Coordinates of C-alpha atoms in Angstrom, one line a residue:
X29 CA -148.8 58.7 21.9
X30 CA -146.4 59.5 24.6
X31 CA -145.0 62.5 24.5
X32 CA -141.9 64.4 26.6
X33 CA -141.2 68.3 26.7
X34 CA -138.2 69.8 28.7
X35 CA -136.6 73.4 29.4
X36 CA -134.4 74.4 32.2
X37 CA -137.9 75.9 33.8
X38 CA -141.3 77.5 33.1
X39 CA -140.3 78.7 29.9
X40 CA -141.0 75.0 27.7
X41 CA -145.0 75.6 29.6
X42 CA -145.4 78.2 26.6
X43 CA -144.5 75.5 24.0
X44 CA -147.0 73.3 26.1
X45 CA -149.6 75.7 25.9
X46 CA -149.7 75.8 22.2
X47 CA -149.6 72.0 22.5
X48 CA -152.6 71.7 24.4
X49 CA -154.6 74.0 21.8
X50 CA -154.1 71.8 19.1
X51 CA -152.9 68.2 20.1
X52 CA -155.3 65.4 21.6
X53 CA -154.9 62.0 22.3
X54 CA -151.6 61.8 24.2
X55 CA -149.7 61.9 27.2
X56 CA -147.4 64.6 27.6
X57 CA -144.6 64.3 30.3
X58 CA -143.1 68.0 31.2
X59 CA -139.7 68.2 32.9
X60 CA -138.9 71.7 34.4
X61 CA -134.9 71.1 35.6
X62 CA -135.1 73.9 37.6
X63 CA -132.3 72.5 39.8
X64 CA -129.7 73.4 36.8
X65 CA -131.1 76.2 35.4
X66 CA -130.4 78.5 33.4
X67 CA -129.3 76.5 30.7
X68 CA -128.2 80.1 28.8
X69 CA -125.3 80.0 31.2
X70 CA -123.7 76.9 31.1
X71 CA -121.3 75.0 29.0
X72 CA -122.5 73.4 26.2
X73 CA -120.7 69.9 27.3
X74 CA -123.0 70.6 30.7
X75 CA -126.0 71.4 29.0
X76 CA -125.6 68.2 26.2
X77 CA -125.0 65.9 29.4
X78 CA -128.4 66.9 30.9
X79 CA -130.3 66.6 27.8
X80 CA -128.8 63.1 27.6
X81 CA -130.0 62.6 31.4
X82 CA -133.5 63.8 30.8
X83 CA -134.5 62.0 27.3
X84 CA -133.2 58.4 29.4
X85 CA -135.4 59.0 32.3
X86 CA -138.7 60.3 30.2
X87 CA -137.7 57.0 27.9
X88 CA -137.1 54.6 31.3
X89 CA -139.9 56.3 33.5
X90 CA -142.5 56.7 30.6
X91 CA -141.7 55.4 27.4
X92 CA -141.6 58.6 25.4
X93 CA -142.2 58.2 21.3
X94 CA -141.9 62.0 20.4
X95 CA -139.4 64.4 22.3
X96 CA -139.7 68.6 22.5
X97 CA -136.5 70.2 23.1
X98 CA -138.4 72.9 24.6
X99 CA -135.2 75.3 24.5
X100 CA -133.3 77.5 22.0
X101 CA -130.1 77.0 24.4
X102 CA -130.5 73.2 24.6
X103 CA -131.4 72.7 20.9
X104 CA -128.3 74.4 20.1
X105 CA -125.8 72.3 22.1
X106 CA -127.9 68.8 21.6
X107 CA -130.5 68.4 19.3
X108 CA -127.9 67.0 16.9
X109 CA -126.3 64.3 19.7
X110 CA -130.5 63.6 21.0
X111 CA -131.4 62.7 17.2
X112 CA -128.1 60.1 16.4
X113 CA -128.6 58.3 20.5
X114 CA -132.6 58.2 20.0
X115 CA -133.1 57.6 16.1
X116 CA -136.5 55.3 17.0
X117 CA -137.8 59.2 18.7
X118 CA -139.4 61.7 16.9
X119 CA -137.1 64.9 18.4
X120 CA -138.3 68.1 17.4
X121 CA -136.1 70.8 18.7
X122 CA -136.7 75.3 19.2
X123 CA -134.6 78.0 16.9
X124 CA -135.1 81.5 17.1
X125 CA -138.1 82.1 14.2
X126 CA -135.5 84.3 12.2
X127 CA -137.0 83.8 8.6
X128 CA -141.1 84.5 9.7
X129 CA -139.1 88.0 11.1
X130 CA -137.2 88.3 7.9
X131 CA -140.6 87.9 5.8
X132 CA -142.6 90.1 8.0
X133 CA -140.1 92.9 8.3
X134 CA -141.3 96.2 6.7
X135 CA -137.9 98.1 8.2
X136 CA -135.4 95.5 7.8
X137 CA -134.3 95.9 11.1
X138 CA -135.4 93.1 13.4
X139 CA -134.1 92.6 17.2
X140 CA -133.4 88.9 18.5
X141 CA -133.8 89.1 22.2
X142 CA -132.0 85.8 23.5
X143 CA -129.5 83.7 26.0
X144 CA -125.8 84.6 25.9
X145 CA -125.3 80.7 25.1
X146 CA -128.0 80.9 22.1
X147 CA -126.9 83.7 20.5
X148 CA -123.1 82.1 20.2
X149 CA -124.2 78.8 19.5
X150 CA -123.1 77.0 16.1
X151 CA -126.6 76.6 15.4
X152 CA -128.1 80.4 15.4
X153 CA -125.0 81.5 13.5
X154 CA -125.5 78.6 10.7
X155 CA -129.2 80.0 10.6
X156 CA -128.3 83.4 10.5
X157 CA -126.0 83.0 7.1
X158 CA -128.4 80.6 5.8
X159 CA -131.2 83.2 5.8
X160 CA -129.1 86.2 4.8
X161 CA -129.7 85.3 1.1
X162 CA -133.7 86.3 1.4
X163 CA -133.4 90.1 2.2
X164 CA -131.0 92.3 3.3
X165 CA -132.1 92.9 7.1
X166 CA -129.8 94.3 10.1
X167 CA -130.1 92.1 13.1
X168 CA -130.4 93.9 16.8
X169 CA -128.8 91.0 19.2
X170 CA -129.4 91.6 22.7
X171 CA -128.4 88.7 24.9
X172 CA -130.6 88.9 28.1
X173 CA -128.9 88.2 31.0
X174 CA -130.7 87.3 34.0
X175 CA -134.7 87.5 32.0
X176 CA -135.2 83.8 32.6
X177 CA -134.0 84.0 36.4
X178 CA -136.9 87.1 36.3
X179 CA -139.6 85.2 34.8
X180 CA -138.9 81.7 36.9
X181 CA -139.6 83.7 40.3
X182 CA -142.8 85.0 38.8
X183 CA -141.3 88.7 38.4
X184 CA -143.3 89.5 35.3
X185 CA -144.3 93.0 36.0
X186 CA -141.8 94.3 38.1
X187 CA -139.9 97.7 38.0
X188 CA -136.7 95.3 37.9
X189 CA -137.9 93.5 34.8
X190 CA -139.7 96.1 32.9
X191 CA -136.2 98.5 33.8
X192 CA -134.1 95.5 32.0
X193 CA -136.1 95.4 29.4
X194 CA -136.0 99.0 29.2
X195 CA -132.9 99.1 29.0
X196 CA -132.3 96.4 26.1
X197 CA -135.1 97.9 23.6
X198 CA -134.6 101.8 23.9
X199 CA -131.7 101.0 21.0
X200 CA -133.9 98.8 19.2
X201 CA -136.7 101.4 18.9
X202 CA -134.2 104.1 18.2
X203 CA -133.4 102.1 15.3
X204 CA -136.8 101.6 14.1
X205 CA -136.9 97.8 15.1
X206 CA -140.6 96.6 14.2
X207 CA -139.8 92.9 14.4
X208 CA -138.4 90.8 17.7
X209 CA -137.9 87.3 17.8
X210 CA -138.5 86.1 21.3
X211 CA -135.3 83.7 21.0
X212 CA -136.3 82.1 24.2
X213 CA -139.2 80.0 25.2
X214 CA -139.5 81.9 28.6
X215 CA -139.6 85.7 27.0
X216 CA -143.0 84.9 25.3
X217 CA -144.2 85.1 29.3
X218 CA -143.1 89.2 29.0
X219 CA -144.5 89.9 25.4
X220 CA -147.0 92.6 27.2
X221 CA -143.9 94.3 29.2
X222 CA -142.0 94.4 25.4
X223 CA -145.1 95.8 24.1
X224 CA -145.6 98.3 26.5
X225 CA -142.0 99.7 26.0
X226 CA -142.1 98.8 22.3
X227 CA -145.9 100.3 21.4
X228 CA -148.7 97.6 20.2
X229 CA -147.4 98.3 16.5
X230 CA -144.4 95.3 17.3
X231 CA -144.6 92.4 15.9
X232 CA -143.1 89.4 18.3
X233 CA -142.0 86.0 16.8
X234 CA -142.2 82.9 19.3
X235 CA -142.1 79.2 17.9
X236 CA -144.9 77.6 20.3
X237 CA -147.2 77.4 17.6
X238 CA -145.2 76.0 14.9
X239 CA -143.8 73.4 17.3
X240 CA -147.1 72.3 17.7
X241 CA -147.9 71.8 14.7
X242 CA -144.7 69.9 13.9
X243 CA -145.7 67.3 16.3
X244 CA -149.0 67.1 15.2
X245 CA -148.0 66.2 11.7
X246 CA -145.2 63.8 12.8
X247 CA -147.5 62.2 15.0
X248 CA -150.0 61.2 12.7
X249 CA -147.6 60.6 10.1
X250 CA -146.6 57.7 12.6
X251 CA -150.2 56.5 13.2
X252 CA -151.2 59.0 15.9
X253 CA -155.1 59.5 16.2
X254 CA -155.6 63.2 17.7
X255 CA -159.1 62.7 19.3
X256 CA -159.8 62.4 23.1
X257 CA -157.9 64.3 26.0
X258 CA -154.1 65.6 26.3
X259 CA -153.0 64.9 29.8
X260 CA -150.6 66.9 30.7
X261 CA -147.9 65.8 34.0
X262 CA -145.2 68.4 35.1
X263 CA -142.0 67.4 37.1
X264 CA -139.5 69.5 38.3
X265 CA -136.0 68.8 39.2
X266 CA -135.7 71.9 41.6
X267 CA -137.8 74.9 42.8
X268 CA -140.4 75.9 40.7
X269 CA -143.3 78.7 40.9
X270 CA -147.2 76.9 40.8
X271 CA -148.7 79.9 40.6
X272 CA -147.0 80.3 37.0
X273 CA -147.8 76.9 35.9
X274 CA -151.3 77.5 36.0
X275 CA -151.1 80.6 34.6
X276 CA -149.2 79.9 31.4
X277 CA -151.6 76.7 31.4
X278 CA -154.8 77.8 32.5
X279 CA -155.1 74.0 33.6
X280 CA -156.1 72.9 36.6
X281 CA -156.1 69.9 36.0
X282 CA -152.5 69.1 35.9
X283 CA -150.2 67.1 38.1
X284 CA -147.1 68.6 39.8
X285 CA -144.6 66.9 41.3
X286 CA -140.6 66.3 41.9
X287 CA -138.5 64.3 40.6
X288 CA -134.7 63.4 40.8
X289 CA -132.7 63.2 37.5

Protein backbone atom coordinates (compact mmCIF):
# COMPACT_ATOMS: atom_id res chain seq x y z
CA UNK A 1 0.00 0.00 0.00
CA UNK A 2 1.11 3.35 -1.07
CA UNK A 3 0.07 5.91 0.87
CA UNK A 4 0.29 10.07 0.56
CA UNK A 5 -0.23 12.67 3.56
CA UNK A 6 -0.05 16.47 3.01
CA UNK A 7 -0.44 19.82 5.15
CA UNK A 8 0.83 23.24 4.43
CA UNK A 9 3.82 22.17 6.96
CA UNK A 10 4.79 20.18 10.13
CA UNK A 11 1.46 20.12 11.35
CA UNK A 12 0.16 16.74 8.98
CA UNK A 13 3.70 14.94 11.01
CA UNK A 14 1.18 14.69 14.05
CA UNK A 15 -1.36 12.79 11.88
CA UNK A 16 1.86 10.78 10.74
CA UNK A 17 2.76 10.00 14.06
CA UNK A 18 -0.38 8.29 14.96
CA UNK A 19 0.10 6.51 11.57
CA UNK A 20 3.21 5.09 12.36
CA UNK A 21 1.85 3.65 15.77
CA UNK A 22 -0.64 1.63 14.29
CA UNK A 23 -0.15 1.13 10.42
CA UNK A 24 2.50 -1.46 8.86
CA UNK A 25 3.18 -2.53 5.66
CA UNK A 26 3.13 0.55 3.53
CA UNK A 27 4.86 3.38 2.04
CA UNK A 28 3.84 6.60 3.18
CA UNK A 29 4.80 9.79 1.01
CA UNK A 30 4.60 13.14 3.28
CA UNK A 31 4.40 16.53 1.44
CA UNK A 32 5.07 19.53 3.78
CA UNK A 33 4.20 22.65 1.09
CA UNK A 34 5.84 24.93 3.10
CA UNK A 35 6.50 27.21 0.19
CA UNK A 36 2.46 28.20 0.31
CA UNK A 37 1.83 28.01 3.74
CA UNK A 38 -0.37 28.83 5.69
CA UNK A 39 -3.21 27.38 4.11
CA UNK A 40 -5.51 29.12 7.03
CA UNK A 41 -4.93 32.26 5.11
CA UNK A 42 -5.67 31.79 1.65
CA UNK A 43 -8.56 31.62 -0.65
CA UNK A 44 -10.24 28.68 -0.84
CA UNK A 45 -9.94 28.61 -4.93
CA UNK A 46 -5.88 28.87 -3.97
CA UNK A 47 -5.94 26.36 -1.44
CA UNK A 48 -8.38 23.71 -3.78
CA UNK A 49 -5.76 24.42 -6.69
CA UNK A 50 -2.88 23.09 -4.56
CA UNK A 51 -4.54 20.21 -3.27
CA UNK A 52 -5.29 19.42 -6.91
CA UNK A 53 -1.36 19.97 -7.62
CA UNK A 54 -0.27 17.76 -4.76
CA UNK A 55 -2.69 14.57 -5.08
CA UNK A 56 -1.33 14.58 -9.27
CA UNK A 57 2.27 14.62 -8.29
CA UNK A 58 2.00 11.90 -5.20
CA UNK A 59 -0.23 9.90 -7.98
CA UNK A 60 2.53 10.60 -11.05
CA UNK A 61 5.69 10.49 -8.72
CA UNK A 62 4.54 7.47 -6.51
CA UNK A 63 1.40 5.91 -7.31
CA UNK A 64 -0.61 6.76 -4.27
CA UNK A 65 -3.80 4.33 -3.44
CA UNK A 66 -4.99 6.00 -0.12
CA UNK A 67 -4.68 9.94 0.34
CA UNK A 68 -4.60 12.02 3.98
CA UNK A 69 -5.74 15.41 3.72
CA UNK A 70 -3.73 16.06 6.61
CA UNK A 71 -5.49 19.66 7.21
CA UNK A 72 -8.73 21.01 8.68
CA UNK A 73 -8.22 24.19 6.21
CA UNK A 74 -7.62 21.97 3.14
CA UNK A 75 -10.43 19.43 3.87
CA UNK A 76 -12.69 22.24 4.10
CA UNK A 77 -12.08 23.80 0.71
CA UNK A 78 -11.28 20.21 -1.24
CA UNK A 79 -11.94 17.17 0.18
CA UNK A 80 -15.25 17.18 -1.75
CA UNK A 81 -13.45 18.21 -5.41
CA UNK A 82 -10.24 15.40 -4.34
CA UNK A 83 -12.97 12.60 -3.89
CA UNK A 84 -15.18 13.27 -7.45
CA UNK A 85 -11.27 13.88 -9.62
CA UNK A 86 -9.68 10.71 -7.72
CA UNK A 87 -12.78 8.25 -7.20
CA UNK A 88 -10.17 5.04 -7.69
CA UNK A 89 -8.30 6.82 -4.15
CA UNK A 90 -9.19 6.08 -0.86
CA UNK A 91 -9.26 10.17 0.47
CA UNK A 92 -9.68 10.47 4.01
CA UNK A 93 -9.83 14.03 4.96
CA UNK A 94 -9.40 16.16 8.99
CA UNK A 95 -12.57 18.08 10.81
CA UNK A 96 -12.37 19.53 14.02
CA UNK A 97 -13.43 16.42 16.53
CA UNK A 98 -16.58 18.47 17.59
CA UNK A 99 -18.95 15.49 18.63
CA UNK A 100 -16.00 13.43 21.01
CA UNK A 101 -15.99 17.32 22.75
CA UNK A 102 -19.76 17.40 22.79
CA UNK A 103 -19.84 13.79 24.48
CA UNK A 104 -17.10 14.45 26.84
CA UNK A 105 -18.20 17.81 27.97
CA UNK A 106 -19.17 17.94 31.71
CA UNK A 107 -19.69 22.10 31.43
CA UNK A 108 -21.05 22.34 28.06
CA UNK A 109 -18.84 24.84 27.23
CA UNK A 110 -16.07 23.64 24.84
CA UNK A 111 -13.45 26.01 22.97
CA UNK A 112 -12.45 25.26 19.21
CA UNK A 113 -9.07 26.73 18.79
CA UNK A 114 -8.59 26.96 14.84
CA UNK A 115 -7.61 28.83 11.36
CA UNK A 116 -9.52 31.86 10.40
CA UNK A 117 -10.28 29.90 6.93
CA UNK A 118 -11.46 26.68 9.07
CA UNK A 119 -13.60 28.22 11.24
CA UNK A 120 -15.60 30.00 8.18
CA UNK A 121 -15.56 27.19 6.06
CA UNK A 122 -18.85 25.52 4.71
CA UNK A 123 -17.79 22.44 6.09
CA UNK A 124 -17.21 23.32 10.09
CA UNK A 125 -20.47 25.32 9.98
CA UNK A 126 -22.45 22.16 8.37
CA UNK A 127 -20.82 20.15 11.24
CA UNK A 128 -21.58 22.51 13.83
CA UNK A 129 -25.61 22.45 13.09
CA UNK A 130 -25.44 18.87 12.45
CA UNK A 131 -24.19 18.12 16.03
CA UNK A 132 -26.33 20.79 17.74
CA UNK A 133 -29.14 18.23 18.05
CA UNK A 134 -26.93 15.99 20.76
CA UNK A 135 -26.63 18.48 23.69
CA UNK A 136 -26.98 21.92 24.16
CA UNK A 137 -23.22 23.10 24.43
CA UNK A 138 -21.81 26.84 23.97
CA UNK A 139 -18.99 26.85 21.52
CA UNK A 140 -15.72 29.25 22.46
CA UNK A 141 -14.25 29.97 18.72
CA UNK A 142 -10.97 31.41 18.74
CA UNK A 143 -9.33 31.63 15.30
CA UNK A 144 -5.54 31.62 15.89
CA UNK A 145 -3.82 33.83 13.87
CA UNK A 146 -0.22 33.36 13.24
CA UNK A 147 0.06 29.64 15.74
CA UNK A 148 0.96 27.65 12.76
CA UNK A 149 3.71 30.38 11.52
CA UNK A 150 4.86 29.83 15.51
CA UNK A 151 4.99 26.24 15.50
CA UNK A 152 6.72 25.83 11.74
CA UNK A 153 9.78 27.93 13.09
CA UNK A 154 10.09 25.55 16.02
CA UNK A 155 8.77 28.38 18.51
CA UNK A 156 6.94 25.97 20.87
CA UNK A 157 7.86 27.34 24.12
CA UNK A 158 8.42 30.76 23.65
CA UNK A 159 7.11 33.91 25.68
CA UNK A 160 5.58 34.94 22.13
CA UNK A 161 3.58 31.73 21.81
CA UNK A 162 2.75 30.90 25.32
CA UNK A 163 1.62 35.08 25.44
CA UNK A 164 -0.84 34.28 22.34
CA UNK A 165 -2.08 31.57 23.74
CA UNK A 166 -2.47 33.41 26.81
CA UNK A 167 -4.21 35.63 25.49
CA UNK A 168 -6.82 33.33 23.48
CA UNK A 169 -7.71 30.98 26.60
CA UNK A 170 -7.93 33.45 29.71
CA UNK A 171 -11.81 33.91 28.22
CA UNK A 172 -12.19 30.25 27.76
CA UNK A 173 -11.22 29.50 31.34
CA UNK A 174 -13.19 32.41 32.59
CA UNK A 175 -15.99 30.65 31.18
CA UNK A 176 -15.28 27.33 32.58
CA UNK A 177 -14.21 25.76 29.21
CA UNK A 178 -13.01 22.05 30.12
CA UNK A 179 -13.05 20.81 26.55
CA UNK A 180 -10.81 22.25 23.39
CA UNK A 181 -10.71 20.88 20.14
CA UNK A 182 -7.32 21.40 18.64
CA UNK A 183 -9.02 22.31 15.16
CA UNK A 184 -5.63 22.19 13.56
CA UNK A 185 -3.22 19.46 12.91
CA UNK A 186 -0.21 21.78 13.98
CA UNK A 187 -1.85 22.93 17.60
CA UNK A 188 -1.52 19.26 18.90
CA UNK A 189 2.47 20.26 18.78
CA UNK A 190 1.40 23.11 21.87
CA UNK A 191 -1.05 20.84 23.87
CA UNK A 192 1.62 21.20 27.01
CA UNK A 193 1.72 25.20 26.60
CA UNK A 194 -2.52 24.90 26.52
CA UNK A 195 -2.19 22.80 29.46
CA UNK A 196 0.00 24.84 31.35
CA UNK A 197 -2.34 27.98 30.96
CA UNK A 198 -5.47 25.75 31.01
CA UNK A 199 -4.41 23.35 34.22
CA UNK A 200 -3.87 19.42 33.57
CA UNK A 201 -7.74 19.02 34.32
CA UNK A 202 -8.37 19.97 30.13
CA UNK A 203 -9.38 17.72 28.08
CA UNK A 204 -7.83 18.36 24.34
CA UNK A 205 -9.48 16.72 21.14
CA UNK A 206 -7.06 16.09 18.10
CA UNK A 207 -8.07 13.66 15.18
CA UNK A 208 -4.49 11.83 14.64
CA UNK A 209 -5.73 8.85 16.12
CA UNK A 210 -8.92 8.35 14.62
CA UNK A 211 -7.40 9.17 11.13
CA UNK A 212 -5.29 6.35 11.70
CA UNK A 213 -7.51 4.14 12.31
CA UNK A 214 -9.71 5.12 9.31
CA UNK A 215 -6.93 4.21 7.07
CA UNK A 216 -6.31 1.15 8.65
CA UNK A 217 -9.79 -0.16 8.15
CA UNK A 218 -9.99 1.14 4.62
CA UNK A 219 -6.94 -0.36 3.85
CA UNK A 220 -7.60 -3.71 4.68
CA UNK A 221 -11.03 -3.49 3.55
CA UNK A 222 -9.15 -3.15 0.08
CA UNK A 223 -6.75 -6.14 0.60
CA UNK A 224 -4.12 -4.32 2.69
CA UNK A 225 -1.87 -6.78 4.88
CA UNK A 226 -0.59 -4.49 7.99
CA UNK A 227 2.60 -6.59 8.85
CA UNK A 228 6.26 -5.57 8.17
CA UNK A 229 7.71 -1.90 8.26
CA UNK A 230 5.96 1.72 7.50
CA UNK A 231 8.56 3.71 5.65
CA UNK A 232 7.95 6.88 5.99
CA UNK A 233 9.63 9.77 3.08
CA UNK A 234 9.05 13.62 3.75
CA UNK A 235 9.18 16.30 1.00
CA UNK A 236 8.95 19.78 1.34
CA UNK A 237 8.01 22.37 -1.11
CA UNK A 238 9.72 25.25 0.88
CA UNK A 239 11.61 25.76 4.15
CA UNK A 240 11.07 23.50 6.69
CA UNK A 241 12.47 22.88 10.44
CA UNK A 242 14.43 19.11 10.71
CA UNK A 243 14.84 19.42 14.08
CA UNK A 244 10.84 19.23 14.37
CA UNK A 245 10.50 16.48 12.05
CA UNK A 246 12.30 14.29 14.24
CA UNK A 247 10.76 15.36 17.11
CA UNK A 248 7.15 14.95 16.27
CA UNK A 249 8.45 11.53 14.63
CA UNK A 250 11.00 10.25 16.94
CA UNK A 251 12.33 8.60 13.61
CA UNK A 252 15.47 8.68 12.44
CA UNK A 253 15.13 6.87 10.00
CA UNK A 254 13.31 9.01 7.71
CA UNK A 255 14.19 10.65 4.38
CA UNK A 256 13.96 14.44 3.83
CA UNK A 257 14.20 16.09 0.85
CA UNK A 258 12.79 18.92 -1.60
CA UNK A 259 10.73 18.81 -4.13
CA UNK A 260 9.03 21.25 -6.71
CA UNK A 261 5.17 21.08 -7.17
Amino acid sequence: MKVGVFDSGLGGLTVVSSIQKIFKGAQLFYIADTAYAPYGEKTPEEILNRCDSITSYLLENHGIEALIVACNTATSAAIKHLREKFPFLIVIGTEPGVKPAILNTKTSNIGILATPRTLKGDKYQLLVNELSSIKKVQLHEQACVGLVEQIEKGEIDTKKTFDMLEKWLTPMKNDNVDTIVLGCTHYPLIDSVIKRIMGDNITLIETGDAIANRLKLLSEEKGHINEGPLNINVCHTGIINRFMIDKILNNKNIEVRKCKI
